[in-house]
mmCIF file of C-alpha atoms in Angstrom:
data_model
loop_
_atom_site.group_PDB
_atom_site.id
_atom_site.type_symbol
_atom_site.label_atom_id
_atom_site.label_comp_id
_atom_site.label_asym_id
_atom_site.label_seq_id
_atom_site.Cartn_x
_atom_site.Cartn_y
_atom_site.Cartn_z
ATOM 1 C CA MET A 20 161.985 109.956 119.985
ATOM 2 C CA ARG A 21 160.089 106.716 120.259
ATOM 3 C CA VAL A 22 160.077 105.212 123.733
ATOM 4 C CA TYR A 23 158.584 101.746 124.540
ATOM 5 C CA LEU A 24 157.436 101.588 128.160
ATOM 6 C CA ASP A 25 154.852 98.808 127.936
ATOM 7 C CA ASN A 26 157.039 95.837 128.828
ATOM 8 C CA ALA A 27 154.509 94.422 131.225
ATOM 9 C CA ALA A 28 152.249 93.839 128.251
ATOM 10 C CA THR A 29 155.021 92.290 126.108
ATOM 11 C CA THR A 30 158.789 92.641 125.549
ATOM 12 C CA ARG A 31 161.028 92.885 122.535
ATOM 13 C CA PRO A 32 162.573 89.452 121.794
ATOM 14 C CA TYR A 33 166.282 89.098 122.060
ATOM 15 C CA ASN A 34 168.084 88.949 118.781
ATOM 16 C CA GLU A 35 169.293 85.475 119.726
ATOM 17 C CA VAL A 36 165.667 84.391 120.302
ATOM 18 C CA ARG A 37 164.568 85.490 116.836
ATOM 19 C CA GLU A 38 167.644 83.652 115.372
ATOM 20 C CA ILE A 39 166.828 80.360 117.073
ATOM 21 C CA VAL A 40 163.157 80.618 116.188
ATOM 22 C CA ASP A 41 164.144 81.097 112.533
ATOM 23 C CA GLU A 42 166.570 78.224 112.768
ATOM 24 C CA TYR A 43 163.959 75.828 114.046
ATOM 25 C CA ASN A 44 161.456 76.956 111.386
ATOM 26 C CA ASP A 45 164.030 76.559 108.647
ATOM 27 C CA LYS A 46 166.203 73.615 109.706
ATOM 28 C CA TYR A 47 164.504 71.721 112.508
ATOM 29 C CA TYR A 48 160.946 71.941 111.123
ATOM 30 C CA ALA A 49 159.956 68.306 111.667
ATOM 31 C CA ASN A 50 157.256 67.252 114.101
ATOM 32 C CA ALA A 51 159.071 66.790 117.395
ATOM 33 C CA SER A 52 156.918 63.726 118.229
ATOM 34 C CA SER A 53 158.142 61.861 115.179
ATOM 35 C CA LEU A 54 160.633 59.025 115.779
ATOM 36 C CA HIS A 55 162.893 59.661 112.757
ATOM 37 C CA SER A 56 166.088 61.698 112.998
ATOM 38 C CA PHE A 57 164.382 64.894 111.797
ATOM 39 C CA GLY A 58 161.867 64.636 114.620
ATOM 40 C CA ARG A 59 164.582 63.740 117.184
ATOM 41 C CA GLU A 60 166.523 66.854 116.210
ATOM 42 C CA ALA A 61 163.511 69.108 116.812
ATOM 43 C CA ARG A 62 162.865 67.311 120.095
ATOM 44 C CA LYS A 63 166.380 68.122 121.327
ATOM 45 C CA GLY A 64 165.611 71.831 121.435
ATOM 46 C CA ILE A 65 162.420 71.238 123.377
ATOM 47 C CA GLU A 66 164.162 69.145 126.079
ATOM 48 C CA TRP A 67 167.043 71.669 126.271
ATOM 49 C CA ALA A 68 164.530 74.463 126.845
ATOM 50 C CA ARG A 69 162.732 72.416 129.468
ATOM 51 C CA GLU A 70 166.028 72.015 131.379
ATOM 52 C CA GLU A 71 166.838 75.706 131.134
ATOM 53 C CA ILE A 72 163.415 76.683 132.440
ATOM 54 C CA ALA A 73 163.453 74.120 135.224
ATOM 55 C CA GLY A 74 166.763 75.391 136.466
ATOM 56 C CA LEU A 75 165.434 78.918 136.632
ATOM 57 C CA ILE A 76 162.794 78.063 139.265
ATOM 58 C CA ASN A 77 164.590 75.084 140.925
ATOM 59 C CA ALA A 78 162.233 72.484 139.447
ATOM 60 C CA SER A 79 162.729 69.097 137.760
ATOM 61 C CA PRO A 80 162.527 69.181 133.914
ATOM 62 C CA ARG A 81 159.658 66.655 134.103
ATOM 63 C CA GLU A 82 157.677 69.161 136.113
ATOM 64 C CA ILE A 83 157.686 71.741 133.255
ATOM 65 C CA ILE A 84 154.776 71.317 130.891
ATOM 66 C CA PHE A 85 154.680 73.600 127.862
ATOM 67 C CA THR A 86 151.460 75.457 126.988
ATOM 68 C CA SER A 87 150.380 78.231 124.649
ATOM 69 C CA GLY A 88 150.912 80.844 127.359
ATOM 70 C CA ALA A 89 150.019 81.858 130.948
ATOM 71 C CA THR A 90 146.361 82.229 130.198
ATOM 72 C CA GLU A 91 146.144 78.546 129.374
ATOM 73 C CA SER A 92 148.423 77.678 132.279
ATOM 74 C CA ASP A 93 146.268 79.620 134.747
ATOM 75 C CA ASN A 94 143.054 77.992 133.329
ATOM 76 C CA TRP A 95 144.518 74.522 133.604
ATOM 77 C CA ALA A 96 146.036 74.934 137.036
ATOM 78 C CA ILE A 97 142.778 76.119 138.567
ATOM 79 C CA ARG A 98 140.352 73.930 136.646
ATOM 80 C CA GLY A 99 142.593 70.900 136.785
ATOM 81 C CA ALA A 100 143.045 71.201 140.565
ATOM 82 C CA ALA A 101 139.414 71.974 141.176
ATOM 83 C CA TYR A 102 138.067 69.039 139.108
ATOM 84 C CA HIS A 103 140.572 66.506 140.347
ATOM 85 C CA ASN A 104 139.938 67.425 144.066
ATOM 86 C CA LYS A 105 136.256 68.172 144.027
ATOM 87 C CA ASN A 106 135.458 65.143 146.140
ATOM 88 C CA LYS A 107 137.756 66.562 148.874
ATOM 89 C CA GLY A 108 136.168 69.996 148.735
ATOM 90 C CA ARG A 109 134.926 72.802 146.501
ATOM 91 C CA HIS A 110 136.432 75.880 148.162
ATOM 92 C CA ILE A 111 139.066 78.040 146.360
ATOM 93 C CA ILE A 112 140.852 81.160 147.687
ATOM 94 C CA THR A 113 142.238 83.822 145.434
ATOM 95 C CA SER A 114 142.650 87.606 145.576
ATOM 96 C CA ALA A 115 140.626 90.504 144.195
ATOM 97 C CA ILE A 116 143.490 91.710 142.030
ATOM 98 C CA GLU A 117 144.382 88.568 140.105
ATOM 99 C CA HIS A 118 144.687 88.619 136.316
ATOM 100 C CA HIS A 119 141.461 87.973 134.542
ATOM 101 C CA ALA A 120 142.765 84.581 133.440
ATOM 102 C CA VAL A 121 142.409 83.580 137.105
ATOM 103 C CA LEU A 122 139.385 85.654 138.062
ATOM 104 C CA HIS A 123 137.255 84.590 135.089
ATOM 105 C CA THR A 124 138.229 80.953 135.569
ATOM 106 C CA CYS A 125 137.142 81.166 139.216
ATOM 107 C CA SER A 126 133.891 82.855 138.176
ATOM 108 C CA GLN A 127 133.166 80.020 135.813
ATOM 109 C CA LEU A 128 133.837 77.448 138.554
ATOM 110 C CA GLU A 129 131.402 79.248 140.822
ATOM 111 C CA LYS A 130 128.704 78.648 138.226
ATOM 112 C CA GLU A 131 129.667 74.950 138.377
ATOM 113 C CA GLY A 132 129.101 74.692 142.157
ATOM 114 C CA PHE A 133 132.491 75.697 143.558
ATOM 115 C CA ASP A 134 132.801 78.365 146.290
ATOM 116 C CA VAL A 135 135.438 81.077 145.764
ATOM 117 C CA THR A 136 136.752 83.535 148.386
ATOM 118 C CA TYR A 137 138.213 86.707 146.866
ATOM 119 C CA LEU A 138 140.620 88.186 149.417
ATOM 120 C CA PRO A 139 140.759 91.990 149.596
ATOM 121 C CA VAL A 140 144.009 93.965 149.472
ATOM 122 C CA ASP A 141 145.257 96.975 151.342
ATOM 123 C CA SER A 142 145.993 100.385 149.700
ATOM 124 C CA ASP A 143 149.311 99.048 148.518
ATOM 125 C CA GLY A 144 147.808 95.887 146.923
ATOM 126 C CA ASN A 145 149.059 93.384 149.520
ATOM 127 C CA ILE A 146 146.832 90.618 150.803
ATOM 128 C CA ASN A 147 146.600 90.184 154.605
ATOM 129 C CA ILE A 148 148.098 86.930 155.778
ATOM 130 C CA ARG A 149 145.760 86.820 158.770
ATOM 131 C CA GLU A 150 142.758 87.186 156.452
ATOM 132 C CA LEU A 151 144.118 84.381 154.308
ATOM 133 C CA LYS A 152 144.399 82.079 157.322
ATOM 134 C CA ASP A 153 140.870 82.998 158.471
ATOM 135 C CA ALA A 154 139.553 82.253 154.999
ATOM 136 C CA ILE A 155 140.817 78.606 154.980
ATOM 137 C CA ARG A 156 138.120 76.041 155.528
ATOM 138 C CA GLU A 157 138.035 72.266 155.869
ATOM 139 C CA ASP A 158 136.932 72.067 152.279
ATOM 140 C CA THR A 159 139.576 74.459 150.854
ATOM 141 C CA ILE A 160 141.402 72.681 148.048
ATOM 142 C CA LEU A 161 143.367 75.461 146.325
ATOM 143 C CA ILE A 162 144.903 78.870 147.004
ATOM 144 C CA SER A 163 145.796 80.903 143.928
ATOM 145 C CA ILE A 164 147.640 84.145 144.564
ATOM 146 C CA MET A 165 149.789 85.896 142.021
ATOM 147 C CA ALA A 166 153.482 86.463 142.762
ATOM 148 C CA ALA A 167 153.394 90.083 141.625
ATOM 149 C CA ASN A 168 150.607 92.161 140.205
ATOM 150 C CA ASN A 169 150.614 92.983 136.538
ATOM 151 C CA GLU A 170 149.152 96.545 136.865
ATOM 152 C CA ILE A 171 150.661 97.976 140.091
ATOM 153 C CA GLY A 172 153.774 95.784 140.531
ATOM 154 C CA THR A 173 153.138 94.850 144.107
ATOM 155 C CA ILE A 174 154.918 91.693 145.236
ATOM 156 C CA GLU A 175 152.839 89.373 147.301
ATOM 157 C CA PRO A 176 154.255 87.301 150.251
ATOM 158 C CA ILE A 177 154.211 83.987 148.248
ATOM 159 C CA LYS A 178 156.752 82.195 150.552
ATOM 160 C CA GLU A 179 154.466 82.782 153.538
ATOM 161 C CA ILE A 180 151.440 81.764 151.510
ATOM 162 C CA GLY A 181 153.195 78.601 150.393
ATOM 163 C CA GLU A 182 154.114 77.702 153.949
ATOM 164 C CA ILE A 183 150.473 78.162 155.145
ATOM 165 C CA ALA A 184 149.094 76.086 152.223
ATOM 166 C CA GLY A 185 151.616 73.336 152.812
ATOM 167 C CA LYS A 186 150.869 72.990 156.499
ATOM 168 C CA LYS A 187 147.146 72.700 155.714
ATOM 169 C CA GLY A 188 147.633 70.231 152.809
ATOM 170 C CA ILE A 189 146.201 72.783 150.323
ATOM 171 C CA LEU A 190 147.494 73.134 146.793
ATOM 172 C CA PHE A 191 149.147 76.538 146.090
ATOM 173 C CA HIS A 192 149.161 78.042 142.578
ATOM 174 C CA THR A 193 150.834 81.282 141.684
ATOM 175 C CA ASP A 194 150.582 83.284 138.458
ATOM 176 C CA ALA A 195 154.268 84.355 138.192
ATOM 177 C CA VAL A 196 154.043 85.981 134.758
ATOM 178 C CA GLN A 197 155.362 89.322 135.883
ATOM 179 C CA ALA A 198 157.665 88.003 138.584
ATOM 180 C CA VAL A 199 159.848 85.511 136.728
ATOM 181 C CA GLY A 200 163.065 87.190 135.629
ATOM 182 C CA LYS A 201 162.572 90.140 138.014
ATOM 183 C CA MET A 202 162.799 88.346 141.346
ATOM 184 C CA ASP A 203 164.130 84.992 142.572
ATOM 185 C CA ILE A 204 161.556 82.165 142.367
ATOM 186 C CA ASP A 205 162.302 78.855 144.014
ATOM 187 C CA VAL A 206 159.323 76.458 143.821
ATOM 188 C CA ASP A 207 160.826 74.225 146.536
ATOM 189 C CA LYS A 208 161.651 76.819 149.106
ATOM 190 C CA MET A 209 158.406 78.696 148.470
ATOM 191 C CA ASN A 210 156.301 75.480 148.590
ATOM 192 C CA ILE A 211 154.708 76.252 145.258
ATOM 193 C CA ASP A 212 152.710 73.362 143.693
ATOM 194 C CA LEU A 213 151.658 75.079 140.466
ATOM 195 C CA LEU A 214 153.192 78.004 138.640
ATOM 196 C CA SER A 215 152.206 79.809 135.392
ATOM 197 C CA MET A 216 154.479 81.750 133.080
ATOM 198 C CA SER A 217 154.688 83.180 129.551
ATOM 199 C CA ALA A 218 157.806 83.599 127.384
ATOM 200 C CA HIS A 219 156.931 86.928 125.827
ATOM 201 C CA LYS A 220 157.279 88.691 129.206
ATOM 202 C CA ILE A 221 161.027 87.942 129.328
ATOM 203 C CA HIS A 222 162.088 88.798 125.757
ATOM 204 C CA GLY A 223 160.958 85.429 124.358
ATOM 205 C CA PRO A 224 158.405 84.548 121.662
ATOM 206 C CA LYS A 225 154.616 85.009 122.007
ATOM 207 C CA GLY A 226 152.325 82.033 122.032
ATOM 208 C CA VAL A 227 154.311 79.798 124.429
ATOM 209 C CA GLY A 228 154.388 79.383 128.118
ATOM 210 C CA PHE A 229 154.600 76.681 130.740
ATOM 211 C CA LEU A 230 152.871 75.313 133.770
ATOM 212 C CA TYR A 231 154.997 73.976 136.533
ATOM 213 C CA ILE A 232 153.301 70.998 138.152
ATOM 214 C CA ASN A 233 154.927 69.610 141.262
ATOM 215 C CA LYS A 234 155.623 65.844 140.798
ATOM 216 C CA LYS A 235 153.391 65.071 143.755
ATOM 217 C CA VAL A 236 150.405 66.992 142.246
ATOM 218 C CA ILE A 237 147.784 65.372 139.967
ATOM 219 C CA LEU A 238 145.614 67.541 137.713
ATOM 220 C CA ASP A 239 142.801 66.648 135.427
ATOM 221 C CA VAL A 240 144.047 66.557 131.854
ATOM 222 C CA PHE A 241 143.331 69.900 130.195
ATOM 223 C CA MET A 242 143.537 69.010 126.539
ATOM 224 C CA GLN A 243 142.832 65.634 124.977
ATOM 225 C CA GLY A 244 144.517 64.254 121.885
ATOM 226 C CA GLY A 245 147.977 62.801 121.380
ATOM 227 C CA GLY A 246 150.408 61.825 124.040
ATOM 228 C CA GLN A 247 152.466 65.020 124.118
ATOM 229 C CA GLU A 248 153.766 66.319 127.456
ATOM 230 C CA ARG A 249 153.445 63.000 129.195
ATOM 231 C CA ALA A 250 149.802 62.763 127.963
ATOM 232 C CA LEU A 251 148.904 65.783 130.086
ATOM 233 C CA ARG A 252 148.695 68.421 127.389
ATOM 234 C CA ALA A 253 148.011 67.251 123.816
ATOM 235 C CA GLY A 254 148.920 69.176 120.695
ATOM 236 C CA THR A 255 151.769 69.305 118.262
ATOM 237 C CA TYR A 256 154.847 70.833 119.799
ATOM 238 C CA ASN A 257 155.589 74.488 118.909
ATOM 239 C CA ALA A 258 159.276 73.618 118.687
ATOM 240 C CA PRO A 259 160.495 77.028 117.326
ATOM 241 C CA SER A 260 158.830 78.988 120.085
ATOM 242 C CA ILE A 261 159.793 76.557 122.787
ATOM 243 C CA ALA A 262 163.433 76.719 121.676
ATOM 244 C CA GLY A 263 163.117 80.486 121.686
ATOM 245 C CA PHE A 264 161.758 80.373 125.203
ATOM 246 C CA GLY A 265 164.752 78.341 126.296
ATOM 247 C CA LYS A 266 167.134 80.835 124.684
ATOM 248 C CA ALA A 267 165.442 83.779 126.451
ATOM 249 C CA VAL A 268 165.785 82.014 129.801
ATOM 250 C CA GLU A 269 169.419 81.161 129.095
ATOM 251 C CA ILE A 270 170.248 84.774 128.391
ATOM 252 C CA MET A 271 168.215 86.106 131.237
ATOM 253 C CA LYS A 272 169.913 83.876 133.837
ATOM 254 C CA LYS A 273 173.328 85.257 132.919
ATOM 255 C CA SER A 274 172.385 88.922 133.568
ATOM 256 C CA MET A 275 169.346 88.929 135.776
ATOM 257 C CA SER A 276 170.975 90.395 138.875
ATOM 258 C CA ASP A 277 172.635 93.278 137.044
ATOM 259 C CA ASP A 278 169.524 93.893 134.911
ATOM 260 C CA VAL A 279 167.241 94.130 137.958
ATOM 261 C CA LYS A 280 169.546 96.673 139.597
ATOM 262 C CA TYR A 281 169.760 98.744 136.416
ATOM 263 C CA ILE A 282 166.022 98.756 135.900
ATOM 264 C CA GLU A 283 165.361 99.551 139.576
ATOM 265 C CA LYS A 284 167.564 102.608 139.283
ATOM 266 C CA LEU A 285 165.605 103.905 136.319
ATOM 267 C CA ARG A 286 162.326 103.125 138.058
ATOM 268 C CA ASP A 287 163.202 105.031 141.217
ATOM 269 C CA TYR A 288 164.560 107.989 139.249
ATOM 270 C CA PHE A 289 161.266 108.139 137.286
ATOM 271 C CA ILE A 290 159.057 107.834 140.399
ATOM 272 C CA ASP A 291 160.958 110.325 142.498
ATOM 273 C CA ASP A 292 160.957 112.983 139.813
ATOM 274 C CA ILE A 293 157.189 112.705 139.074
ATOM 275 C CA LEU A 294 156.081 112.593 142.743
ATOM 276 C CA LYS A 295 158.303 115.669 143.500
ATOM 277 C CA ASN A 296 157.294 117.789 140.513
ATOM 278 C CA VAL A 297 153.748 116.800 139.533
ATOM 279 C CA PRO A 298 151.199 117.671 142.211
ATOM 280 C CA ASP A 299 148.009 115.630 142.806
ATOM 281 C CA THR A 300 149.712 112.408 141.743
ATOM 282 C CA ILE A 301 149.433 109.017 143.473
ATOM 283 C CA LEU A 302 151.864 106.107 143.081
ATOM 284 C CA ASN A 303 149.789 102.970 142.954
ATOM 285 C CA GLY A 304 151.225 99.822 144.578
ATOM 286 C CA SER A 305 153.822 99.223 147.245
ATOM 287 C CA ARG A 306 156.956 101.363 147.123
ATOM 288 C CA GLU A 307 158.992 98.823 149.134
ATOM 289 C CA HIS A 308 157.688 95.527 147.766
ATOM 290 C CA ARG A 309 157.548 96.373 144.072
ATOM 291 C CA LEU A 310 158.727 94.841 140.815
ATOM 292 C CA CYS A 311 161.874 96.530 139.543
ATOM 293 C CA ASN A 312 160.177 97.578 136.283
ATOM 294 C CA ASN A 313 156.755 98.749 137.306
ATOM 295 C CA ILE A 314 155.534 102.348 137.696
ATOM 296 C CA ASN A 315 151.803 103.094 138.041
ATOM 297 C CA PHE A 316 150.524 106.649 138.662
ATOM 298 C CA THR A 317 147.124 108.199 139.036
ATOM 299 C CA PHE A 318 146.932 111.860 137.889
ATOM 300 C CA LYS A 319 144.047 113.907 139.249
ATOM 301 C CA GLY A 320 141.602 115.518 136.808
ATOM 302 C CA ILE A 321 142.694 113.624 133.638
ATOM 303 C CA GLU A 322 140.837 111.065 131.589
ATOM 304 C CA GLY A 323 142.898 107.897 130.983
ATOM 305 C CA GLU A 324 142.450 107.263 127.281
ATOM 306 C CA ALA A 325 143.088 110.924 126.407
ATOM 307 C CA PHE A 326 146.299 110.858 128.398
ATOM 308 C CA LEU A 327 147.362 107.635 126.765
ATOM 309 C CA TYR A 328 146.785 108.945 123.212
ATOM 310 C CA ALA A 329 148.546 112.240 124.065
ATOM 311 C CA LEU A 330 151.672 110.342 125.055
ATOM 312 C CA ASP A 331 151.409 108.133 122.025
ATOM 313 C CA LEU A 332 151.459 111.148 119.770
ATOM 314 C CA GLU A 333 154.777 112.042 121.432
ATOM 315 C CA GLY A 334 156.129 108.559 120.708
ATOM 316 C CA ILE A 335 155.693 107.072 124.160
ATOM 317 C CA ALA A 336 154.042 103.667 124.546
ATOM 318 C CA CYS A 337 152.495 102.949 127.970
ATOM 319 C CA SER A 338 149.275 101.483 129.278
ATOM 320 C CA THR A 339 146.170 102.364 131.240
ATOM 321 C CA GLY A 340 146.176 98.930 132.814
ATOM 322 C CA SER A 341 146.453 95.321 131.752
ATOM 323 C CA ALA A 342 146.885 95.017 127.960
ATOM 324 C CA CYS A 343 144.531 92.024 128.067
ATOM 325 C CA THR A 344 141.607 94.343 128.985
ATOM 326 C CA ALA A 345 142.681 97.461 127.225
ATOM 327 C CA ASP A 346 139.762 97.396 124.803
ATOM 328 C CA SER A 347 137.125 96.634 127.322
ATOM 329 C CA GLY A 348 136.515 100.226 128.323
ATOM 330 C CA SER A 349 136.109 99.199 131.983
ATOM 331 C CA GLU A 350 137.754 100.606 135.090
ATOM 332 C CA SER A 351 140.712 98.667 136.416
ATOM 333 C CA HIS A 352 139.605 96.138 138.935
ATOM 334 C CA VAL A 353 143.040 96.372 140.527
ATOM 335 C CA ILE A 354 142.957 100.183 141.121
ATOM 336 C CA ASP A 355 139.371 99.819 142.361
ATOM 337 C CA ALA A 356 140.405 97.114 144.895
ATOM 338 C CA LEU A 357 143.004 99.514 146.424
ATOM 339 C CA GLY A 358 140.257 101.630 148.024
ATOM 340 C CA ASP A 359 139.321 105.314 148.015
ATOM 341 C CA SER A 360 142.765 106.523 149.190
ATOM 342 C CA ASN A 361 144.114 105.620 145.727
ATOM 343 C CA LYS A 362 141.506 107.469 143.790
ATOM 344 C CA PHE A 363 140.465 110.905 142.671
ATOM 345 C CA GLU A 364 136.855 111.648 141.609
ATOM 346 C CA VAL A 365 138.345 111.891 138.128
ATOM 347 C CA GLY A 366 141.807 110.628 137.393
ATOM 348 C CA ALA A 367 143.947 108.692 134.942
ATOM 349 C CA SER A 368 145.847 105.641 136.086
ATOM 350 C CA VAL A 369 148.784 104.946 133.812
ATOM 351 C CA ARG A 370 151.311 102.125 133.894
ATOM 352 C CA PHE A 371 154.846 102.537 132.649
ATOM 353 C CA SER A 372 156.814 99.254 132.571
ATOM 354 C CA LEU A 373 160.534 99.236 131.836
ATOM 355 C CA SER A 374 163.050 96.753 130.490
ATOM 356 C CA LYS A 375 166.884 96.357 130.265
ATOM 357 C CA PHE A 376 166.709 98.048 126.846
ATOM 358 C CA ASN A 377 165.436 101.399 128.131
ATOM 359 C CA THR A 378 167.923 104.157 128.646
ATOM 360 C CA LYS A 379 168.090 107.176 131.025
ATOM 361 C CA GLU A 380 167.737 109.436 127.975
ATOM 362 C CA GLU A 381 164.352 107.801 127.214
ATOM 363 C CA ILE A 382 163.218 108.195 130.788
ATOM 364 C CA ASP A 383 164.262 111.875 130.804
ATOM 365 C CA TYR A 384 162.360 112.420 127.574
ATOM 366 C CA THR A 385 159.258 110.648 129.059
ATOM 367 C CA ILE A 386 159.420 112.694 132.266
ATOM 368 C CA GLU A 387 159.573 115.885 130.219
ATOM 369 C CA VAL A 388 156.657 114.892 128.022
ATOM 370 C CA LEU A 389 154.612 113.598 130.915
ATOM 371 C CA LYS A 390 154.904 116.829 132.857
ATOM 372 C CA ARG A 391 153.780 119.118 130.090
ATOM 373 C CA THR A 392 151.029 116.684 129.024
ATOM 374 C CA VAL A 393 149.571 116.577 132.536
ATOM 375 C CA GLU A 394 149.713 120.383 132.701
ATOM 376 C CA ARG A 395 148.021 120.783 129.342
ATOM 377 C CA LEU A 396 145.271 118.262 129.968
ATOM 378 C CA ARG A 397 144.547 119.658 133.393
ATOM 379 C CA LYS A 398 144.007 123.126 131.890
ATOM 380 C CA LEU A 399 141.433 121.614 129.537
ATOM 381 C CA SER A 400 139.737 119.494 132.158
ATOM 382 C CA PRO A 401 136.456 120.625 133.899
ATOM 383 C CA PHE A 402 137.380 118.284 136.783
ATOM 384 C CA TYR A 403 140.648 119.938 137.855
#
């Protein structure tokens, strides 16, 4: 059996998404910025997708700006806000467990004279609201906290963060890559000024995302060139992928509630079985405030890559952390930030991430393989 449990890294596109991408490549292939009828036909798909996405997060279509993905969106949101508001202040607040698209951007800004506060998290991966309030200064111009963590699935209190930022007149950005489609996001009720998202996390195409920019917010232009996206983000429109993004959102909105309940049931079944039957195992992340599809365990006495390859040989795809840093060979900064209570002297931290396409039979098979793999590797380990 082959079981794909790495949906936090990327998801299988819907059949309908592949069909509309092919259609736009074959039939509506014209440059969507062109004024002739061919161009106008391609542009219709883009504007339809913009409306679908805006409706998903309760935004205006004009507030949705298409990008190449969430990495670009994160970079633009943080850099654009920092550069435009540098005369007001140079202080940014983020968390220690953000995606590297945020952390590396903040690190670069520090080299350029900005000051960044990295909020710690508790053993479940939650930031402390009191510590956030205490970190705010007169020169704070931006708070960037992810909606939900990509490695451990912990959901952050973004509504409370948005309220705090709004009262202080500070811009609030959230990386919502893992959250959109798995929890309700309302940019108005949550007082979100900037939000990043990628299509390939919700069964859409790779290479396309968006940045929500509240109509009251001004950012420095990220990419110069033509006048695309209201002259905010230049570059020829990726019409096929944008249309595919719109189709993925259209499909997702129709079944999101049922899908979340189904995936949660599989997740809890998986977690309960492993914690009951595999000793010396830690569940990383909050059990209560957790994404429906995320499972992250640390197994004592096992090396991570050996465990990953052993599961791969059994046909199971999972991850030792964020797919964006899988080749770096470095320890997960997220697991490290959780503190010593979430660690063994030697242990493998493994993420399993589910989708609506997974079945109970697949989960049963994975549990069976996981149990015997842990037992086998521990017998071989000098650290257990």
